Short mmCIF file of C-alpha atoms and ligand atoms in Angstrom, two decimals:
data_model
loop_
_atom_site.label_atom_id
_atom_site.label_comp_id
_atom_site.label_asym_id
_atom_site.label_seq_id
_atom_site.Cartn_x
_atom_site.Cartn_y
_atom_site.Cartn_z
CA MET A 5 -27.30 -8.67 6.26
CA THR A 6 -28.06 -8.73 10.02
CA TYR A 7 -25.27 -11.14 10.93
CA THR A 8 -22.57 -9.77 13.24
CA PRO A 9 -20.05 -12.26 14.64
CA GLN A 10 -19.56 -11.92 18.38
CA ASN A 11 -18.31 -15.17 19.93
CA ILE A 12 -15.94 -17.02 17.65
CA LEU A 13 -14.66 -20.57 17.94
CA ILE A 14 -11.31 -20.94 16.18
CA THR A 15 -10.24 -24.54 15.68
CA GLY A 16 -6.52 -25.10 15.17
CA GLY A 17 -5.78 -21.65 16.59
CA ALA A 18 -2.37 -22.72 17.93
CA GLY A 19 -1.11 -23.64 14.45
CA PHE A 20 0.51 -21.43 11.84
CA ILE A 21 -2.43 -19.69 10.16
CA GLY A 22 -4.78 -20.12 13.12
CA ALA A 23 -2.41 -18.31 15.50
CA ASN A 24 -1.84 -15.47 13.04
CA PHE A 25 -5.62 -15.29 12.63
CA CYS A 26 -6.16 -15.03 16.42
CA HIS A 27 -3.69 -12.13 16.72
CA TYR A 28 -5.18 -10.46 13.65
CA TRP A 29 -8.81 -10.85 14.76
CA HIS A 30 -8.19 -9.86 18.39
CA ASP A 31 -6.68 -6.57 17.18
CA ALA A 32 -9.13 -5.95 14.33
CA HIS A 33 -12.37 -6.61 16.24
CA ILE A 34 -12.03 -5.33 19.75
CA ASP A 35 -15.53 -6.31 20.91
CA HIS A 36 -15.38 -9.97 19.84
CA ARG A 37 -14.63 -12.95 22.06
CA LEU A 38 -12.25 -15.64 20.75
CA ILE A 39 -12.27 -19.26 21.91
CA VAL A 40 -9.46 -21.44 20.54
CA LEU A 41 -9.93 -25.21 20.42
CA ASP A 42 -6.67 -26.97 19.63
CA ALA A 43 -5.37 -30.50 20.30
CA LEU A 44 -1.76 -29.23 20.35
CA THR A 45 -0.48 -31.85 17.95
CA TYR A 46 3.18 -31.59 16.92
CA ALA A 47 2.11 -28.61 14.75
CA GLY A 48 0.28 -26.72 17.47
CA ASN A 49 2.26 -24.45 19.76
CA HIS A 50 0.79 -22.69 22.76
CA ALA A 51 3.60 -20.12 22.55
CA ASN A 52 2.11 -18.87 19.27
CA LEU A 53 -0.72 -17.35 21.30
CA GLN A 54 1.50 -15.48 23.74
CA GLY A 55 0.09 -12.07 24.51
CA LEU A 56 -3.51 -13.17 24.00
CA GLU A 57 -3.79 -15.35 27.12
CA SER A 58 -4.12 -12.33 29.41
CA SER A 59 -6.99 -10.86 27.39
CA PRO A 60 -10.48 -11.19 28.92
CA ARG A 61 -11.74 -11.69 25.36
CA PHE A 62 -9.63 -14.81 24.81
CA ARG A 63 -9.86 -18.41 26.02
CA PHE A 64 -7.70 -21.40 25.07
CA VAL A 65 -9.21 -24.88 25.27
CA HIS A 66 -6.94 -27.88 24.86
CA GLY A 67 -9.06 -30.47 23.12
CA ASN A 68 -9.81 -32.42 19.97
CA ILE A 69 -12.31 -31.48 17.28
CA LEU A 70 -13.29 -35.17 17.23
CA ASP A 71 -14.77 -34.75 20.73
CA GLN A 72 -18.38 -33.88 19.86
CA GLU A 73 -19.48 -33.50 23.48
CA LEU A 74 -16.69 -31.02 24.15
CA VAL A 75 -17.51 -29.03 21.01
CA GLU A 76 -21.24 -28.95 21.75
CA GLY A 77 -20.53 -27.85 25.32
CA LEU A 78 -18.36 -24.97 24.06
CA LEU A 79 -20.97 -23.86 21.53
CA ARG A 80 -23.60 -23.67 24.29
CA GLU A 81 -21.43 -22.31 27.11
CA GLU A 82 -19.73 -19.61 25.03
CA LYS A 83 -22.80 -18.87 22.88
CA ILE A 84 -20.63 -19.35 19.82
CA ASP A 85 -22.13 -17.80 16.67
CA THR A 86 -19.16 -18.30 14.32
CA ILE A 87 -16.82 -21.24 13.79
CA VAL A 88 -13.64 -20.61 11.84
CA HIS A 89 -12.27 -24.07 11.15
CA PHE A 90 -8.49 -24.24 10.64
CA ALA A 91 -7.69 -27.46 12.55
CA ALA A 92 -6.19 -30.03 10.23
CA GLU A 93 -3.28 -32.26 9.51
CA SER A 94 -1.69 -29.95 6.96
CA HIS A 95 1.61 -31.36 5.68
CA VAL A 96 1.51 -33.17 2.32
CA ASP A 97 4.68 -35.21 2.96
CA ARG A 98 3.30 -36.57 6.25
CA SER A 99 0.06 -37.52 4.46
CA ILE A 100 2.09 -39.55 1.96
CA HIS A 101 3.86 -41.46 4.75
CA SER A 102 0.83 -41.93 7.06
CA PRO A 103 -2.55 -40.98 5.60
CA ASP A 104 -4.76 -42.27 8.48
CA GLY A 105 -4.48 -39.24 10.74
CA PHE A 106 -5.51 -37.03 7.81
CA LEU A 107 -8.77 -38.91 7.39
CA GLU A 108 -9.44 -38.75 11.12
CA THR A 109 -8.87 -35.03 11.69
CA ASN A 110 -9.63 -33.56 8.29
CA ILE A 111 -12.69 -35.64 7.39
CA LEU A 112 -14.11 -37.07 10.63
CA GLY A 113 -13.07 -34.04 12.68
CA THR A 114 -14.75 -31.64 10.25
CA HIS A 115 -17.84 -33.82 10.26
CA THR A 116 -17.92 -33.81 14.07
CA LEU A 117 -17.86 -29.99 14.06
CA LEU A 118 -20.64 -29.89 11.47
CA LYS A 119 -22.79 -32.28 13.55
CA ALA A 120 -22.21 -30.19 16.68
CA ALA A 121 -23.03 -26.91 14.88
CA ARG A 122 -26.16 -28.33 13.32
CA GLY A 123 -27.28 -29.83 16.64
CA VAL A 124 -26.72 -26.79 18.86
CA TRP A 125 -27.36 -23.96 16.41
CA LEU A 126 -30.27 -25.32 14.40
CA ASP A 127 -31.88 -28.22 16.31
CA GLU A 128 -31.63 -26.61 19.75
CA GLN A 129 -32.35 -23.26 18.11
CA GLN A 130 -29.46 -21.42 19.76
CA HIS A 131 -29.38 -19.47 16.51
CA ASN A 132 -31.29 -19.24 13.30
CA ALA A 133 -29.53 -19.58 9.98
CA ASP A 134 -29.20 -15.79 9.62
CA ASN A 135 -27.05 -15.17 12.67
CA CYS A 136 -24.46 -17.95 12.71
CA LEU A 137 -21.78 -19.14 10.31
CA PHE A 138 -19.46 -22.12 9.82
CA HIS A 139 -16.42 -20.93 7.86
CA HIS A 140 -14.28 -23.77 6.53
CA VAL A 141 -10.65 -22.99 5.71
CA SER A 142 -9.53 -25.09 2.77
CA THR A 143 -6.83 -25.25 0.15
CA ASP A 144 -6.21 -24.86 -3.57
CA GLU A 145 -4.76 -28.40 -3.54
CA VAL A 146 -8.29 -29.82 -3.86
CA TYR A 147 -8.19 -28.82 -7.54
CA GLY A 148 -5.15 -31.00 -8.32
CA THR A 149 -2.41 -29.82 -10.64
CA LEU A 150 -2.03 -27.45 -13.61
CA ALA A 151 0.05 -27.65 -16.80
CA PRO A 152 2.19 -24.54 -17.51
CA ASP A 153 -0.38 -22.95 -19.84
CA ASP A 154 -3.57 -24.00 -18.06
CA PRO A 155 -5.81 -21.22 -16.75
CA PRO A 156 -5.60 -20.84 -12.96
CA PHE A 157 -8.01 -22.60 -10.57
CA HIS A 158 -11.49 -21.08 -10.59
CA GLU A 159 -14.22 -21.89 -8.06
CA THR A 160 -15.83 -24.01 -10.78
CA THR A 161 -12.68 -26.04 -11.53
CA PRO A 162 -13.54 -29.72 -10.88
CA TYR A 163 -11.97 -31.21 -7.77
CA ALA A 164 -9.10 -33.61 -8.59
CA PRO A 165 -7.00 -34.01 -5.41
CA ASN A 166 -3.74 -35.89 -5.84
CA SER A 167 -2.29 -36.40 -2.34
CA PRO A 168 -3.96 -38.03 0.67
CA TYR A 169 -3.88 -34.57 2.30
CA ALA A 170 -5.64 -32.95 -0.66
CA ALA A 171 -8.16 -35.80 -0.86
CA SER A 172 -9.01 -35.40 2.83
CA LYS A 173 -9.47 -31.62 2.42
CA ALA A 174 -11.61 -32.17 -0.70
CA SER A 175 -13.76 -34.60 1.24
CA SER A 176 -14.17 -32.12 4.10
CA ASP A 177 -15.20 -29.39 1.62
CA HIS A 178 -17.88 -31.72 0.24
CA PHE A 179 -19.24 -32.46 3.72
CA VAL A 180 -19.42 -28.74 4.49
CA ARG A 181 -21.38 -28.12 1.28
CA ALA A 182 -23.60 -31.11 1.99
CA TYR A 183 -24.52 -29.76 5.43
CA ALA A 184 -25.55 -26.46 3.84
CA GLU A 185 -27.60 -28.13 1.15
CA THR A 186 -29.18 -30.85 3.29
CA TYR A 187 -29.68 -29.21 6.69
CA GLY A 188 -29.50 -25.50 5.89
CA LEU A 189 -26.34 -24.93 7.96
CA PRO A 190 -24.97 -21.50 6.95
CA ILE A 191 -21.47 -22.03 5.61
CA THR A 192 -18.71 -20.38 3.61
CA ILE A 193 -15.53 -22.02 2.29
CA SER A 194 -12.21 -20.49 1.28
CA ASN A 195 -9.64 -22.28 -0.90
CA CYS A 196 -6.30 -20.56 -0.49
CA SER A 197 -2.86 -20.95 -2.02
CA ASN A 198 0.45 -21.38 -0.13
CA ASN A 199 0.78 -19.14 2.92
CA TYR A 200 4.04 -17.88 4.41
CA GLY A 201 4.88 -15.71 7.43
CA PRO A 202 5.52 -15.92 11.19
CA TYR A 203 4.85 -19.09 13.22
CA GLN A 204 5.03 -21.48 10.23
CA PHE A 205 6.27 -24.88 11.37
CA PRO A 206 9.78 -25.47 10.01
CA GLU A 207 8.79 -28.61 8.08
CA LYS A 208 7.31 -26.36 5.35
CA LEU A 209 9.50 -25.06 2.53
CA ILE A 210 10.21 -21.42 3.49
CA PRO A 211 10.93 -21.78 7.24
CA LEU A 212 12.86 -25.01 6.60
CA ILE A 213 15.13 -23.23 4.12
CA ILE A 214 15.72 -20.30 6.51
CA ALA A 215 16.55 -22.56 9.47
CA ASN A 216 18.80 -24.85 7.40
CA ILE A 217 20.80 -21.94 5.97
CA LEU A 218 21.39 -20.56 9.46
CA ASP A 219 22.62 -24.00 10.61
CA GLY A 220 24.63 -24.73 7.47
CA LYS A 221 22.50 -27.76 6.58
CA PRO A 222 21.52 -28.94 3.06
CA LEU A 223 18.57 -27.20 1.40
CA PRO A 224 16.48 -30.10 0.02
CA VAL A 225 14.85 -29.28 -3.32
CA TYR A 226 12.45 -31.97 -4.52
CA GLY A 227 12.87 -33.25 -8.10
CA ASP A 228 13.92 -30.56 -10.56
CA GLY A 229 12.68 -27.72 -8.32
CA LYS A 230 10.56 -26.30 -11.12
CA GLN A 231 7.20 -26.95 -9.47
CA ILE A 232 5.17 -23.77 -9.15
CA ARG A 233 3.23 -22.47 -6.15
CA ASP A 234 1.31 -19.22 -5.59
CA TRP A 235 2.43 -17.53 -2.35
CA LEU A 236 0.33 -15.30 -0.08
CA TYR A 237 1.39 -13.55 3.12
CA VAL A 238 -0.58 -15.07 5.99
CA ASP A 239 -2.24 -11.84 7.16
CA ASP A 240 -3.60 -11.29 3.66
CA HIS A 241 -5.26 -14.70 3.98
CA ASN A 242 -6.69 -13.60 7.34
CA ARG A 243 -8.09 -10.37 5.90
CA ALA A 244 -9.71 -12.33 3.10
CA ILE A 245 -11.39 -14.68 5.60
CA ASP A 246 -12.58 -11.64 7.57
CA LEU A 247 -14.19 -10.21 4.42
CA ILE A 248 -15.87 -13.53 3.60
CA ILE A 249 -17.24 -13.87 7.14
CA HIS A 250 -18.60 -10.33 7.21
CA GLN A 251 -19.67 -9.82 3.61
CA GLY A 252 -19.40 -13.10 1.72
CA ARG A 253 -22.46 -14.77 0.26
CA ARG A 254 -23.66 -17.74 2.31
CA ASP A 255 -23.07 -21.25 0.96
CA GLU A 256 -20.39 -19.96 -1.41
CA ALA A 257 -16.74 -20.86 -1.86
CA TYR A 258 -14.08 -18.22 -2.54
CA ASN A 259 -10.62 -18.80 -3.97
CA ILE A 260 -7.88 -16.72 -2.31
CA GLY A 261 -4.47 -16.17 -3.91
CA GLY A 262 -1.53 -13.83 -4.13
CA ASN A 263 -1.24 -13.62 -7.94
CA ASN A 264 2.35 -14.51 -7.12
CA GLU A 265 3.59 -17.67 -8.84
CA TRP A 266 7.13 -18.86 -8.15
CA GLN A 267 9.13 -21.97 -9.02
CA ASN A 268 10.37 -23.65 -5.84
CA ILE A 269 14.01 -23.25 -6.81
CA ASP A 270 13.51 -19.50 -7.22
CA ILE A 271 11.92 -19.27 -3.78
CA VAL A 272 14.95 -21.07 -2.35
CA LEU A 273 17.35 -18.75 -4.22
CA LYS A 274 15.40 -15.69 -3.03
CA VAL A 275 15.74 -16.74 0.62
CA CYS A 276 19.44 -17.48 0.02
CA ASP A 277 19.97 -13.99 -1.44
CA LEU A 278 18.16 -12.29 1.42
CA LEU A 279 20.25 -14.07 4.05
CA ASP A 280 23.49 -13.46 2.10
CA GLY A 281 22.61 -9.74 2.13
CA ILE A 282 21.82 -9.75 5.85
CA PHE A 283 25.10 -11.52 6.72
CA SER A 284 27.12 -9.17 4.52
CA LYS A 285 25.83 -6.15 6.47
CA ALA A 286 25.83 -7.76 9.90
CA GLY A 287 28.68 -7.65 12.34
CA GLU A 288 30.42 -10.24 14.49
CA GLN A 289 27.26 -11.01 16.38
CA MET A 290 25.57 -12.86 13.51
CA SER A 291 28.67 -15.02 13.05
CA LYS A 292 28.65 -15.84 16.76
CA ARG A 293 24.96 -16.68 16.73
CA PHE A 294 25.13 -18.83 13.59
CA PRO A 295 28.68 -20.20 13.37
CA ASN A 296 27.70 -22.92 10.88
CA ALA A 297 26.06 -20.59 8.36
CA PRO A 298 27.95 -20.74 5.04
CA GLN A 299 28.33 -16.93 4.92
CA VAL A 300 30.48 -17.08 8.07
CA HIS A 301 32.96 -19.17 6.05
CA GLY A 302 32.87 -16.87 3.02
CA GLU A 303 30.39 -18.98 1.05
CA LYS A 304 26.99 -18.19 -0.40
CA ALA A 305 23.87 -19.86 1.01
CA ALA A 306 23.04 -21.32 -2.42
CA THR A 307 26.02 -23.70 -2.11
CA LEU A 308 23.81 -25.67 0.30
CA ILE A 309 21.15 -26.43 -2.35
CA THR A 310 20.76 -30.19 -2.72
CA TYR A 311 18.43 -31.79 -5.22
CA VAL A 312 16.68 -34.79 -3.64
CA LYS A 313 14.17 -37.45 -4.68
CA ASP A 314 10.85 -35.95 -5.77
CA ARG A 315 7.69 -36.04 -3.63
CA LEU A 316 5.38 -38.88 -4.74
CA GLY A 317 2.54 -37.57 -6.93
CA HIS A 318 4.04 -34.09 -6.70
CA ASP A 319 1.65 -31.47 -8.10
CA ARG A 320 3.45 -29.47 -10.77
CA ARG A 321 1.70 -26.13 -10.58
CA TYR A 322 -0.94 -24.30 -8.54
CA ALA A 323 -2.37 -20.92 -9.54
CA ILE A 324 -5.45 -19.08 -8.35
CA ASP A 325 -8.07 -17.14 -10.25
CA ALA A 326 -9.18 -14.74 -7.52
CA THR A 327 -11.63 -12.76 -9.68
CA LYS A 328 -14.59 -13.68 -7.46
CA ILE A 329 -13.19 -12.41 -4.15
CA ASN A 330 -11.57 -9.42 -5.87
CA GLY A 331 -14.81 -8.41 -7.55
CA GLU A 332 -17.39 -9.26 -4.86
CA LEU A 333 -15.45 -8.37 -1.72
CA ASN A 334 -12.83 -6.00 -3.12
CA PHE A 335 -9.97 -8.16 -1.82
CA SER A 336 -6.42 -7.89 -3.01
CA PRO A 337 -3.21 -8.72 -1.13
CA ALA A 338 -1.70 -5.80 0.78
CA GLU A 339 1.76 -7.34 1.09
CA THR A 340 4.12 -7.55 -1.88
CA PHE A 341 6.23 -10.69 -2.02
CA GLU A 342 9.36 -8.61 -1.49
CA SER A 343 8.04 -7.00 1.70
CA GLY A 344 6.41 -10.20 2.97
CA ILE A 345 9.40 -12.48 2.50
CA THR A 346 11.77 -9.86 3.96
CA LYS A 347 9.59 -9.57 7.08
CA THR A 348 9.35 -13.35 7.32
CA VAL A 349 13.13 -13.93 7.15
CA GLN A 350 13.61 -11.22 9.77
CA TRP A 351 10.96 -12.82 12.02
CA TYR A 352 12.81 -16.16 11.98
CA LEU A 353 16.09 -14.39 12.76
CA ASP A 354 14.48 -12.57 15.68
CA GLN A 355 12.60 -15.63 16.95
CA GLU A 356 15.43 -18.16 16.91
CA PRO A 357 14.42 -19.71 20.28
CA TRP A 358 10.93 -20.40 18.85
CA TRP A 359 12.13 -22.61 15.99
CA ARG A 360 15.08 -24.09 17.88
CA ALA A 361 12.70 -25.40 20.54
CA ILE A 362 10.63 -27.07 17.83
CA MET A 363 13.56 -28.46 15.90
CA ASP A 364 15.42 -29.92 18.86
CA GLY A 365 12.31 -31.57 20.22
CA SER A 366 12.24 -29.63 23.46
CA TYR A 367 8.88 -28.13 22.60
CA GLN A 368 7.40 -31.60 22.22
CA GLU A 369 8.91 -32.65 25.53
CA TRP A 370 7.35 -29.60 27.13
CA ILE A 371 3.95 -30.58 25.75
CA ASP A 372 4.33 -34.14 27.01
CA THR A 373 5.12 -33.02 30.54
CA ASN A 374 2.60 -30.18 30.67
CA TYR A 375 -0.53 -31.63 29.10
P1 NAD B 430 -0.82 -26.25 10.95
O1 NAD B 430 -0.47 -27.68 10.70
O2 NAD B 430 0.26 -25.25 11.17
O3 NAD B 430 -1.80 -26.15 12.21
C1 NAD B 430 -2.84 -27.04 12.43
C2 NAD B 430 -3.39 -26.81 13.83
O4 NAD B 430 -4.51 -27.70 14.03
C3 NAD B 430 -2.37 -27.13 14.95
O5 NAD B 430 -2.42 -26.15 15.94
C4 NAD B 430 -2.85 -28.48 15.49
O6 NAD B 430 -2.51 -28.68 16.86
C5 NAD B 430 -4.36 -28.36 15.28
N1 NAD B 430 -5.02 -29.67 15.18
C6 NAD B 430 -4.65 -30.71 14.39
N2 NAD B 430 -5.49 -31.75 14.58
C7 NAD B 430 -6.41 -31.35 15.50
C8 NAD B 430 -7.54 -31.96 16.08
N3 NAD B 430 -7.91 -33.23 15.77
N4 NAD B 430 -8.27 -31.26 16.98
C9 NAD B 430 -7.93 -29.99 17.29
N5 NAD B 430 -6.85 -29.36 16.78
C10 NAD B 430 -6.11 -30.03 15.88
O7 NAD B 430 -1.74 -25.83 9.73
P2 NAD B 430 -1.81 -24.46 8.91
O8 NAD B 430 -0.75 -24.43 7.89
O9 NAD B 430 -1.93 -23.35 9.88
O10 NAD B 430 -3.20 -24.66 8.14
C11 NAD B 430 -4.43 -24.32 8.78
C12 NAD B 430 -5.56 -24.65 7.84
O11 NAD B 430 -5.42 -23.90 6.63
C13 NAD B 430 -5.64 -26.11 7.43
O12 NAD B 430 -6.99 -26.49 7.38
C14 NAD B 430 -5.02 -26.13 6.03
O13 NAD B 430 -5.58 -27.17 5.27
C15 NAD B 430 -5.44 -24.77 5.51
N6 NAD B 430 -4.54 -24.16 4.52
C16 NAD B 430 -3.21 -24.04 4.76
C17 NAD B 430 -2.39 -23.39 3.84
C18 NAD B 430 -0.90 -23.21 4.09
O14 NAD B 430 -0.20 -22.76 3.19
N7 NAD B 430 -0.39 -23.51 5.27
C19 NAD B 430 -2.94 -22.91 2.65
C20 NAD B 430 -4.31 -23.08 2.42
C21 NAD B 430 -5.10 -23.69 3.36
O1 DAU B 431 -1.34 -24.80 -1.61
C1 DAU B 431 -1.75 -24.75 -0.27
C2 DAU B 431 -1.00 -25.78 0.53
O2 DAU B 431 0.34 -25.29 0.69
C3 DAU B 431 -1.63 -26.07 1.89
O3 DAU B 431 -2.90 -26.63 1.69
C4 DAU B 431 -0.75 -27.03 2.70
O4 DAU B 431 -1.30 -27.22 3.99
C5 DAU B 431 0.63 -26.42 2.84
O5 DAU B 431 1.49 -27.31 3.52
C6 DAU B 431 1.20 -26.11 1.44
O6 DAU B 431 1.47 -27.34 0.73
P1 DAU B 431 2.80 -27.53 -0.14
O7 DAU B 431 3.05 -28.97 -0.28
O8 DAU B 431 2.72 -26.72 -1.37
O9 DAU B 431 3.87 -26.82 0.86
P2 DAU B 431 5.38 -27.24 1.27
O10 DAU B 431 5.92 -26.08 2.01
O11 DAU B 431 5.41 -28.57 1.92
O12 DAU B 431 6.10 -27.35 -0.12
C7 DAU B 431 6.13 -26.26 -1.04
C8 DAU B 431 6.79 -26.77 -2.30
O13 DAU B 431 8.18 -26.98 -2.02
C9 DAU B 431 6.26 -28.09 -2.80
O14 DAU B 431 6.26 -28.09 -4.21
C10 DAU B 431 7.25 -29.12 -2.29
C11 DAU B 431 8.56 -28.35 -2.27
N1 DAU B 431 9.50 -28.73 -1.20
C12 DAU B 431 9.04 -28.78 0.08
C13 DAU B 431 9.88 -29.10 1.12
C14 DAU B 431 9.36 -29.20 2.55
C15 DAU B 431 10.84 -28.94 -1.49
O15 DAU B 431 11.25 -28.87 -2.66
N2 DAU B 431 11.68 -29.26 -0.46
C16 DAU B 431 11.25 -29.36 0.84
O16 DAU B 431 12.08 -29.68 1.73
#
C-alpha cells in the first residue's frame, strides 16, 4: 500500500482518548503533523494537551465539527490526508437525560466531516482514494447487549443500540460506511470496548470512583452492580488505531477489546483495594492531602459503596471478539489490567489539581472567560 499519513486532523483531541492519542502519535511518528479540532465542550480540556503546544508539528484549533467551512479550510490549508474522528458526546447517562446534543455532534457532526472530506479530497482532487483516509472511532455499544452465555460481539453482529448515545454512534457508523460505498471515500472504523487511563473525565466509572474515595463520598453502583464491561487501557486502543490506519484494509471495521471482562462491582472493589493498599503504606502526607478519605479514619474504601437506581435501558454485558484485528494486524493489548489500573490510580493521585479543577467547576469558568 502506498498510503503514508503525514498531516493528521484529530477531532475531539482535547478529550480523554483524543488527548492520549495526540501524545501517543506525536511520540510514535516524529515526522507527522497533528492538527486538533475541538469545540472544548465540558468534556474537552486544553490542559490535556500540555507539552504538545510548543511543538512545531502540533496545532490546536478551537472549533466545532459542525462548521463545514472551517473543516474544509483546515483540510486545504493543512493538506490533511488523514482524519481521525474522536469528537463526540460520549456519556451514556447524559444521552438519557438530553439526547439532542448527541444527534447534533455524533450524527450531524460526523456527516459534516464526511461532506468536507469528500468535497476537498475527492471532488477538488486534493487526494485520490489511495492516499487519504477517514478513520472513524466508534464503540462496542452499537451492538447492544449480551446475555451471560452469548458469544462476544463480532464485526458481523447486527447493530442493536439501546441508548440514545449508542443509537447516535450506530447512525454515524452507517453514514461512514455509506460514504465509502456511495462516493468511494476511503474509510476505516473501529468499535472499541470501555477505555480507562489518564485524562478520563470524572463522570465515568473508574475516575469517579477514585475521586469519590479520596473525598470520602458515596460510590454509586447502578442496579445490582453485576453488569459486565470489557476494559482496555487507552494506549492499547491508540496502538490499535495506529495499526488500522497504517495496515488495515480500507472500508473495513475492526473490533478492539481487552479480553478483560469485569462486573462493575468488582471494578469498584478493585479500585477500593488499591487505594486501601496505598493509604496503608503512605505516611502523614496522604492523610493531610485527603482528610475525608475513609482510610484516614480507619475504615476501608468499600464502606462507601452505595447501590443506587439503575441506569435506564442499562446494557447488561459487553464483550469483544477481537479475532479480526488480532489475526490481520497482530494486535493484542500490551497492558495487563493489573498494571493499567495501578498506573491509572497513581495518575489520579499525582494529578489531583487536574480533576479538582473539573469537579469544582473552575475549569469550566476558565473556559468561559478564555474562549
Ligand atoms: P470525551 O467525551 O472524553 O471527549 C470528547 C471530545 O470531543 C471533547 O474534547 C469535546 O470537547 C470534543 N467535542 C464534542 N463535541 C464536539 C464538536 N461538536 N466539535 C468538536 N469537538 C467536539 O470522549 P472519549 O471518551 O475520549 O471518546 C472519544 C471517542 O471514542 C468518541 O467518539 C467515543 O464514542 C469513542 N469511544 C469511547 C470509549 C470510551 O470508553 N471512552 C470507548 C469506545 C469508543
Ligand atoms: O463500551 C464503550 C463505551 O464505554 C463508550 O462508547 C462510552 O463513550 C463510554 O462512556 C463507556 O460507556 P459506559 O456506559 O460503559 O461507561 P461508564 O463509565 O459510564 O459506566 C461503566 C459501567 O459502570 C456502566 O455499566 C454503568 C456503571 N456505572 C457508571 C457510573 C458513572 C455505575 O454503576 N455507577 C456510576 O456512577
